[in-house]
Amino acid sequence: MCLSRVAVGWSADSSGCRRRPCGRTMATTPPTSWTKRQLFGARERGRGSWQGLSGPLLPDECQTVAQEFIPGRSASVSFSALKGQMLEAFSYSALQHQPAPFGPASVIEVIDHPGLLKVAERMVELAEYSGFGGIDAILPEDGSEPVFLEFNARPTQTTHLGKVVGADLCQALVCALSSQPYEDRRDRREQMRIALFPNELIRDHKSRYLIQAHHDVPWNERRVADAIISSTPELHLA
């Protein structure tokens, strides 16, 4: 498993799957990132400049790794897990980003991608992970296997959408913790499009996805919705 991001301050085992942090780390996505600009600038100025870039950031015993940018679609998996076993999950690709082109997703499309789910399952197993989490990956333009980007050991911005798409992450974890059977739904809503709030509204308040897709506004938690709107200047339309 490889990375398409530039990663500084990480070493990997021979499988390329498990990454071990050593010292401070930096992971950014080219080509607009600070690290990408510094890497190209260092390459042009010579090896001494590269050492000057990496030296202050990393301890002497730490390896520096810079990996190739892989063109393709960004995709993710949201899941729940217990003791290294993935309980429930769904995968999706990003149709829009805010900010473009490498910011968080603002519109997603649920997809059926066994390869992505296998990557997530393997990461959960390696980490012996319990709780909610997610992985990010790139689906290469040439149709090859997903390229792993990162493992998010926390609830992601799509964790709560499981019930909407037919993969209830929360219910699966509750059932596992209470030793109750979990009924896996078979009506997964592949190709369902979801506009994420407030990202898509910030990106384009006239976006067609706000009408044509499921708009994920937490109207059932009105105080939460009001707090997000009042604290987000981009939503204060004239």
PDB file of C-alpha atoms in Angstrom:
ATOM      1  CA  MET A   1       0.000   0.000   0.000  1.00  0.00           C
ATOM      2  CA  CYS A   2       1.527   3.335  -0.972  1.00  0.00           C
ATOM      3  CA  LEU A   3       0.873   7.005  -0.402  1.00  0.00           C
ATOM      4  CA  SER A   4       0.129   9.600  -3.032  1.00  0.00           C
ATOM      5  CA  ARG A   5       0.745  12.455  -0.640  1.00  0.00           C
ATOM      6  CA  VAL A   6       4.143  13.857   0.144  1.00  0.00           C
ATOM      7  CA  ALA A   7       4.942  12.478   3.574  1.00  0.00           C
ATOM      8  CA  VAL A   8       7.813  13.820   5.630  1.00  0.00           C
ATOM      9  CA  GLY A   9       8.937  12.110   8.782  1.00  0.00           C
ATOM     10  CA  TRP A  10       7.414   8.666   8.387  1.00  0.00           C
ATOM     11  CA  SER A  11       9.100   5.305   7.966  1.00  0.00           C
ATOM     12  CA  ALA A  12       7.344   2.153   6.775  1.00  0.00           C
ATOM     13  CA  ASP A  13       7.871  -1.561   7.143  1.00  0.00           C
ATOM     14  CA  SER A  14       8.622  -3.800   4.172  1.00  0.00           C
ATOM     15  CA  SER A  15       4.944  -4.300   3.384  1.00  0.00           C
ATOM     16  CA  GLY A  16       4.442  -0.571   2.915  1.00  0.00           C
ATOM     17  CA  CYS A  17       1.197  -0.896   4.826  1.00  0.00           C
ATOM     18  CA  ARG A  18       2.039   0.115   8.380  1.00  0.00           C
ATOM     19  CA  ARG A  19       3.560   3.519   8.953  1.00  0.00           C
ATOM     20  CA  ARG A  20       5.517   4.376  12.071  1.00  0.00           C
ATOM     21  CA  PRO A  21       5.878   8.013  13.157  1.00  0.00           C
ATOM     22  CA  CYS A  22       9.299   9.226  14.203  1.00  0.00           C
ATOM     23  CA  GLY A  23       9.490  12.771  15.452  1.00  0.00           C
ATOM     24  CA  ARG A  24       7.328  15.505  13.994  1.00  0.00           C
ATOM     25  CA  THR A  25       5.453  14.770  10.811  1.00  0.00           C
ATOM     26  CA  MET A  26       4.074  16.625   7.870  1.00  0.00           C
ATOM     27  CA  ALA A  27       1.666  15.261   5.270  1.00  0.00           C
ATOM     28  CA  THR A  28       0.301  17.471   2.552  1.00  0.00           C
ATOM     29  CA  THR A  29      -1.278  17.013  -0.842  1.00  0.00           C
ATOM     30  CA  PRO A  30       0.440  18.428  -3.955  1.00  0.00           C
ATOM     31  CA  PRO A  31       0.580  20.523  -6.010  1.00  0.00           C
ATOM     32  CA  THR A  32      -0.561  23.548  -4.008  1.00  0.00           C
ATOM     33  CA  SER A  33       0.885  22.562  -0.656  1.00  0.00           C
ATOM     34  CA  TRP A  34       3.715  24.292   1.143  1.00  0.00           C
ATOM     35  CA  THR A  35       5.703  21.068   1.206  1.00  0.00           C
ATOM     36  CA  LYS A  36       5.385  20.521  -2.545  1.00  0.00           C
ATOM     37  CA  ARG A  37       6.674  24.002  -3.275  1.00  0.00           C
ATOM     38  CA  GLN A  38       9.543  23.529  -0.864  1.00  0.00           C
ATOM     39  CA  LEU A  39      10.447  20.147  -2.350  1.00  0.00           C
ATOM     40  CA  PHE A  40      10.596  21.508  -5.891  1.00  0.00           C
ATOM     41  CA  GLY A  41      12.505  24.551  -4.717  1.00  0.00           C
ATOM     42  CA  ALA A  42      14.969  22.387  -2.830  1.00  0.00           C
ATOM     43  CA  ARG A  43      15.458  20.144  -5.853  1.00  0.00           C
ATOM     44  CA  GLU A  44      16.301  23.144  -7.985  1.00  0.00           C
ATOM     45  CA  ARG A  45      18.679  24.609  -5.434  1.00  0.00           C
ATOM     46  CA  GLY A  46      20.476  21.340  -4.795  1.00  0.00           C
ATOM     47  CA  ARG A  47      20.968  18.758  -2.100  1.00  0.00           C
ATOM     48  CA  GLY A  48      22.149  21.243   0.500  1.00  0.00           C
ATOM     49  CA  SER A  49      18.818  23.044   0.421  1.00  0.00           C
ATOM     50  CA  TRP A  50      16.939  19.752   0.792  1.00  0.00           C
ATOM     51  CA  GLN A  51      18.968  18.923   3.879  1.00  0.00           C
ATOM     52  CA  GLY A  52      18.197  22.374   5.176  1.00  0.00           C
ATOM     53  CA  LEU A  53      14.486  21.708   4.728  1.00  0.00           C
ATOM     54  CA  SER A  54      14.448  18.290   6.366  1.00  0.00           C
ATOM     55  CA  GLY A  55      17.046  18.871   9.067  1.00  0.00           C
ATOM     56  CA  PRO A  56      15.142  21.173  11.451  1.00  0.00           C
ATOM     57  CA  LEU A  57      11.923  19.175  11.098  1.00  0.00           C
ATOM     58  CA  LEU A  58      13.201  15.690  11.861  1.00  0.00           C
ATOM     59  CA  PRO A  59      15.492  13.918  14.325  1.00  0.00           C
ATOM     60  CA  ASP A  60      18.690  12.372  12.933  1.00  0.00           C
ATOM     61  CA  GLU A  61      17.375   8.802  13.167  1.00  0.00           C
ATOM     62  CA  CYS A  62      14.215   9.511  11.201  1.00  0.00           C
ATOM     63  CA  GLN A  63      13.821   8.706   7.518  1.00  0.00           C
ATOM     64  CA  THR A  64      12.384  11.220   5.077  1.00  0.00           C
ATOM     65  CA  VAL A  65       9.950   9.880   2.493  1.00  0.00           C
ATOM     66  CA  ALA A  66       8.548  11.763  -0.508  1.00  0.00           C
ATOM     67  CA  GLN A  67       6.189   9.763  -2.697  1.00  0.00           C
ATOM     68  CA  GLU A  68       4.753  10.256  -6.147  1.00  0.00           C
ATOM     69  CA  PHE A  69       1.539  12.153  -6.751  1.00  0.00           C
ATOM     70  CA  ILE A  70      -1.121   9.790  -8.137  1.00  0.00           C
ATOM     71  CA  PRO A  71      -3.775  11.443 -10.340  1.00  0.00           C
ATOM     72  CA  GLY A  72      -7.273  10.152  -9.721  1.00  0.00           C
ATOM     73  CA  ARG A  73     -10.465  10.562  -7.712  1.00  0.00           C
ATOM     74  CA  SER A  74     -10.397  10.963  -3.960  1.00  0.00           C
ATOM     75  CA  ALA A  75     -12.453   8.379  -2.071  1.00  0.00           C
ATOM     76  CA  SER A  76     -13.083   7.364   1.516  1.00  0.00           C
ATOM     77  CA  VAL A  77     -14.553   4.719   3.772  1.00  0.00           C
ATOM     78  CA  SER A  78     -16.438   5.409   6.996  1.00  0.00           C
ATOM     79  CA  PHE A  79     -16.692   2.516   9.432  1.00  0.00           C
ATOM     80  CA  SER A  80     -17.300   1.322  12.960  1.00  0.00           C
ATOM     81  CA  ALA A  81     -15.116  -1.340  14.532  1.00  0.00           C
ATOM     82  CA  LEU A  82     -14.497  -3.263  17.723  1.00  0.00           C
ATOM     83  CA  LYS A  83     -11.217  -4.869  18.790  1.00  0.00           C
ATOM     84  CA  GLY A  84      -9.765  -4.934  15.304  1.00  0.00           C
ATOM     85  CA  GLN A  85     -12.909  -6.170  13.565  1.00  0.00           C
ATOM     86  CA  MET A  86     -14.754  -3.908  11.150  1.00  0.00           C
ATOM     87  CA  LEU A  87     -18.449  -4.103  12.009  1.00  0.00           C
ATOM     88  CA  GLU A  88     -20.036  -1.961   9.311  1.00  0.00           C
ATOM     89  CA  ALA A  89     -18.793   0.395   6.603  1.00  0.00           C
ATOM     90  CA  PHE A  90     -19.636   2.247   3.426  1.00  0.00           C
ATOM     91  CA  SER A  91     -17.436   3.754   0.730  1.00  0.00           C
ATOM     92  CA  TYR A  92     -17.855   6.913  -1.298  1.00  0.00           C
ATOM     93  CA  SER A  93     -16.056   9.196  -3.720  1.00  0.00           C
ATOM     94  CA  ALA A  94     -15.873  12.985  -3.605  1.00  0.00           C
ATOM     95  CA  LEU A  95     -17.617  14.905  -6.385  1.00  0.00           C
ATOM     96  CA  GLN A  96     -16.875  18.401  -5.060  1.00  0.00           C
ATOM     97  CA  HIS A  97     -14.367  19.831  -2.582  1.00  0.00           C
ATOM     98  CA  GLN A  98     -14.379  22.947  -0.421  1.00  0.00           C
ATOM     99  CA  PRO A  99     -11.955  24.502  -0.969  1.00  0.00           C
ATOM    100  CA  ALA A 100     -11.096  23.010  -4.366  1.00  0.00           C
ATOM    101  CA  PRO A 101      -9.232  20.972  -5.378  1.00  0.00           C
ATOM    102  CA  PHE A 102      -7.869  19.279  -2.244  1.00  0.00           C
ATOM    103  CA  GLY A 103     -10.083  20.488   0.587  1.00  0.00           C
ATOM    104  CA  PRO A 104     -12.650  18.391   2.458  1.00  0.00           C
ATOM    105  CA  ALA A 105     -15.450  16.888   0.393  1.00  0.00           C
ATOM    106  CA  SER A 106     -18.567  18.993  -0.031  1.00  0.00           C
ATOM    107  CA  VAL A 107     -20.518  16.532  -2.215  1.00  0.00           C
ATOM    108  CA  ILE A 108     -20.064  12.767  -2.075  1.00  0.00           C
ATOM    109  CA  GLU A 109     -21.410   9.811  -4.023  1.00  0.00           C
ATOM    110  CA  VAL A 110     -21.865   6.444  -2.334  1.00  0.00           C
ATOM    111  CA  ILE A 111     -20.063   3.727  -4.313  1.00  0.00           C
ATOM    112  CA  ASP A 112     -19.692  -0.033  -4.207  1.00  0.00           C
ATOM    113  CA  HIS A 113     -15.929  -0.578  -4.037  1.00  0.00           C
ATOM    114  CA  PRO A 114     -14.773  -3.850  -2.407  1.00  0.00           C
ATOM    115  CA  GLY A 115     -11.128  -2.814  -2.814  1.00  0.00           C
ATOM    116  CA  LEU A 116     -11.609   0.253  -0.638  1.00  0.00           C
ATOM    117  CA  LEU A 117     -13.429  -1.752   2.008  1.00  0.00           C
ATOM    118  CA  LYS A 118     -10.596  -4.288   2.089  1.00  0.00           C
ATOM    119  CA  VAL A 119      -8.066  -1.519   2.707  1.00  0.00           C
ATOM    120  CA  ALA A 120     -10.171  -0.181   5.587  1.00  0.00           C
ATOM    121  CA  GLU A 121     -10.640  -3.660   7.015  1.00  0.00           C
ATOM    122  CA  ARG A 122      -6.893  -4.278   6.924  1.00  0.00           C
ATOM    123  CA  MET A 123      -6.103  -0.996   8.680  1.00  0.00           C
ATOM    124  CA  VAL A 124      -8.663  -1.728  11.398  1.00  0.00           C
ATOM    125  CA  GLU A 125      -7.105  -5.143  11.897  1.00  0.00           C
ATOM    126  CA  LEU A 126      -3.534  -3.805  12.068  1.00  0.00           C
ATOM    127  CA  ALA A 127      -4.480  -1.082  14.543  1.00  0.00           C
ATOM    128  CA  GLU A 128      -6.715  -3.400  16.601  1.00  0.00           C
ATOM    129  CA  TYR A 129      -9.058  -0.452  16.390  1.00  0.00           C
ATOM    130  CA  SER A 130     -12.305   0.131  18.276  1.00  0.00           C
ATOM    131  CA  GLY A 131     -14.741   2.946  17.590  1.00  0.00           C
ATOM    132  CA  PHE A 132     -15.640   5.092  14.612  1.00  0.00           C
ATOM    133  CA  GLY A 133     -13.100   5.957  11.951  1.00  0.00           C
ATOM    134  CA  GLY A 134     -12.333   6.315   8.291  1.00  0.00           C
ATOM    135  CA  ILE A 135      -9.696   6.030   5.619  1.00  0.00           C
ATOM    136  CA  ASP A 136      -8.917   8.267   2.674  1.00  0.00           C
ATOM    137  CA  ALA A 137      -7.570   6.974  -0.620  1.00  0.00           C
ATOM    138  CA  ILE A 138      -7.088   7.775  -4.283  1.00  0.00           C
ATOM    139  CA  LEU A 139      -8.781   5.780  -7.037  1.00  0.00           C
ATOM    140  CA  PRO A 140      -6.136   6.017  -9.800  1.00  0.00           C
ATOM    141  CA  GLU A 141      -7.179   7.143 -13.262  1.00  0.00           C
ATOM    142  CA  ASP A 142      -5.691   3.971 -14.774  1.00  0.00           C
ATOM    143  CA  GLY A 143      -8.126   1.775 -12.824  1.00  0.00           C
ATOM    144  CA  SER A 144      -5.467   0.174 -10.640  1.00  0.00           C
ATOM    145  CA  GLU A 145      -5.927  -0.643  -6.950  1.00  0.00           C
ATOM    146  CA  PRO A 146      -6.758   2.145  -4.464  1.00  0.00           C
ATOM    147  CA  VAL A 147      -3.801   4.117  -3.142  1.00  0.00           C
ATOM    148  CA  PHE A 148      -3.991   4.586   0.617  1.00  0.00           C
ATOM    149  CA  LEU A 149      -3.638   8.136   1.955  1.00  0.00           C
ATOM    150  CA  GLU A 150      -4.455   8.170   5.637  1.00  0.00           C
ATOM    151  CA  PHE A 151      -6.250   6.511   8.517  1.00  0.00           C
ATOM    152  CA  ASN A 152      -8.546   8.737  10.595  1.00  0.00           C
ATOM    153  CA  ALA A 153      -8.848   7.298  14.097  1.00  0.00           C
ATOM    154  CA  ARG A 154     -11.915   9.381  14.914  1.00  0.00           C
ATOM    155  CA  PRO A 155     -15.476   9.940  13.748  1.00  0.00           C
ATOM    156  CA  THR A 156     -15.359  11.588  10.328  1.00  0.00           C
ATOM    157  CA  GLN A 157     -17.760  14.078   8.759  1.00  0.00           C
ATOM    158  CA  THR A 158     -19.756  11.203   7.222  1.00  0.00           C
ATOM    159  CA  THR A 159     -20.023   8.839  10.211  1.00  0.00           C
ATOM    160  CA  HIS A 160     -23.613   9.833  10.933  1.00  0.00           C
ATOM    161  CA  LEU A 161     -24.700   9.175   7.332  1.00  0.00           C
ATOM    162  CA  GLY A 162     -24.536   5.403   7.648  1.00  0.00           C
ATOM    163  CA  LYS A 163     -28.227   5.019   8.355  1.00  0.00           C
ATOM    164  CA  VAL A 164     -29.080   7.234   5.371  1.00  0.00           C
ATOM    165  CA  VAL A 165     -27.079   5.068   2.958  1.00  0.00           C
ATOM    166  CA  GLY A 166     -28.104   1.731   4.473  1.00  0.00           C
ATOM    167  CA  ALA A 167     -25.046   0.972   6.604  1.00  0.00           C
ATOM    168  CA  ASP A 168     -25.825   2.046  10.166  1.00  0.00           C
ATOM    169  CA  LEU A 169     -22.388   2.403  11.769  1.00  0.00           C
ATOM    170  CA  CYS A 170     -23.794   3.479  15.125  1.00  0.00           C
ATOM    171  CA  GLN A 171     -26.289   0.629  15.382  1.00  0.00           C
ATOM    172  CA  ALA A 172     -23.635  -1.911  14.431  1.00  0.00           C
ATOM    173  CA  LEU A 173     -21.372  -0.734  17.256  1.00  0.00           C
ATOM    174  CA  VAL A 174     -24.217  -0.624  19.788  1.00  0.00           C
ATOM    175  CA  CYS A 175     -25.180  -4.193  18.892  1.00  0.00           C
ATOM    176  CA  ALA A 176     -21.591  -5.402  19.195  1.00  0.00           C
ATOM    177  CA  LEU A 177     -21.125  -3.769  22.606  1.00  0.00           C
ATOM    178  CA  SER A 178     -24.421  -5.163  23.911  1.00  0.00           C
ATOM    179  CA  SER A 179     -23.947  -8.623  22.355  1.00  0.00           C
ATOM    180  CA  GLN A 180     -27.066  -8.178  20.250  1.00  0.00           C
ATOM    181  CA  PRO A 181     -27.415  -9.322  16.620  1.00  0.00           C
ATOM    182  CA  TYR A 182     -27.017  -6.642  13.985  1.00  0.00           C
ATOM    183  CA  GLU A 183     -29.240  -6.920  10.927  1.00  0.00           C
ATOM    184  CA  ASP A 184     -27.174  -5.962   7.903  1.00  0.00           C
ATOM    185  CA  ARG A 185     -29.368  -4.061   5.447  1.00  0.00           C
ATOM    186  CA  ARG A 186     -29.163  -5.166   1.831  1.00  0.00           C
ATOM    187  CA  ASP A 187     -30.653  -2.027   0.339  1.00  0.00           C
ATOM    188  CA  ARG A 188     -27.382  -0.111   0.138  1.00  0.00           C
ATOM    189  CA  ARG A 189     -27.913   3.109  -1.745  1.00  0.00           C
ATOM    190  CA  GLU A 190     -25.028   3.045  -4.198  1.00  0.00           C
ATOM    191  CA  GLN A 191     -24.751   6.157  -6.367  1.00  0.00           C
ATOM    192  CA  MET A 192     -26.673   8.177  -3.796  1.00  0.00           C
ATOM    193  CA  ARG A 193     -25.353  11.731  -3.765  1.00  0.00           C
ATOM    194  CA  ILE A 194     -25.125  13.768  -0.586  1.00  0.00           C
ATOM    195  CA  ALA A 195     -24.391  17.488  -0.214  1.00  0.00           C
ATOM    196  CA  LEU A 196     -22.496  17.945   3.043  1.00  0.00           C
ATOM    197  CA  PHE A 197     -23.495  20.828   5.282  1.00  0.00           C
ATOM    198  CA  PRO A 198     -22.223  23.496   5.411  1.00  0.00           C
ATOM    199  CA  ASN A 199     -19.372  22.804   2.953  1.00  0.00           C
ATOM    200  CA  GLU A 200     -21.438  22.684  -0.237  1.00  0.00           C
ATOM    201  CA  LEU A 201     -23.459  25.744   0.733  1.00  0.00           C
ATOM    202  CA  ILE A 202     -20.174  27.593   1.299  1.00  0.00           C
ATOM    203  CA  ARG A 203     -18.735  26.380  -2.011  1.00  0.00           C
ATOM    204  CA  ASP A 204     -21.737  27.456  -4.068  1.00  0.00           C
ATOM    205  CA  HIS A 205     -24.989  28.624  -2.525  1.00  0.00           C
ATOM    206  CA  LYS A 206     -26.647  28.045  -5.925  1.00  0.00           C
ATOM    207  CA  SER A 207     -25.262  24.523  -6.320  1.00  0.00           C
ATOM    208  CA  ARG A 208     -27.595  22.079  -8.050  1.00  0.00           C
ATOM    209  CA  TYR A 209     -26.607  19.458  -5.488  1.00  0.00           C
ATOM    210  CA  LEU A 210     -28.404  21.408  -2.759  1.00  0.00           C
ATOM    211  CA  ILE A 211     -31.650  20.485  -4.534  1.00  0.00           C
ATOM    212  CA  GLN A 212     -30.860  17.336  -6.510  1.00  0.00           C
ATOM    213  CA  ALA A 213     -28.902  15.515  -3.798  1.00  0.00           C
ATOM    214  CA  HIS A 214     -29.683  14.731  -0.174  1.00  0.00           C
ATOM    215  CA  HIS A 215     -28.704  17.914   1.698  1.00  0.00           C
ATOM    216  CA  ASP A 216     -27.305  16.923   5.059  1.00  0.00           C
ATOM    217  CA  VAL A 217     -28.623  19.761   7.220  1.00  0.00           C
ATOM    218  CA  PRO A 218     -29.243  18.707  10.856  1.00  0.00           C
ATOM    219  CA  TRP A 219     -32.761  20.132  11.075  1.00  0.00           C
ATOM    220  CA  ASN A 220     -33.599  17.568  13.758  1.00  0.00           C
ATOM    221  CA  GLU A 221     -30.961  19.336  15.890  1.00  0.00           C
ATOM    222  CA  ARG A 222     -32.081  22.890  15.252  1.00  0.00           C
ATOM    223  CA  ARG A 223     -29.724  24.449  17.791  1.00  0.00           C
ATOM    224  CA  VAL A 224     -26.769  22.750  16.097  1.00  0.00           C
ATOM    225  CA  ALA A 225     -27.879  23.975  12.677  1.00  0.00           C
ATOM    226  CA  ASP A 226     -28.421  27.514  13.986  1.00  0.00           C
ATOM    227  CA  ALA A 227     -25.006  27.514  15.681  1.00  0.00           C
ATOM    228  CA  ILE A 228     -23.263  26.415  12.477  1.00  0.00           C
ATOM    229  CA  ILE A 229     -25.065  29.031  10.404  1.00  0.00           C
ATOM    230  CA  SER A 230     -24.454  31.871  12.865  1.00  0.00           C
ATOM    231  CA  SER A 231     -20.750  31.035  13.273  1.00  0.00           C
ATOM    232  CA  THR A 232     -19.999  30.625   9.547  1.00  0.00           C
ATOM    233  CA  PRO A 233     -19.498  34.025   7.856  1.00  0.00           C
ATOM    234  CA  GLU A 234     -19.743  32.503   4.367  1.00  0.00           C
ATOM    235  CA  LEU A 235     -23.378  31.609   5.069  1.00  0.00           C
ATOM    236  CA  HIS A 236     -24.386  35.184   5.866  1.00  0.00           C
ATOM    237  CA  LEU A 237     -25.647  35.995   2.395  1.00  0.00           C
ATOM    238  CA  ALA A 238     -26.553  39.563   1.560  1.00  0.00           C
TER     239      ALA A 238
END
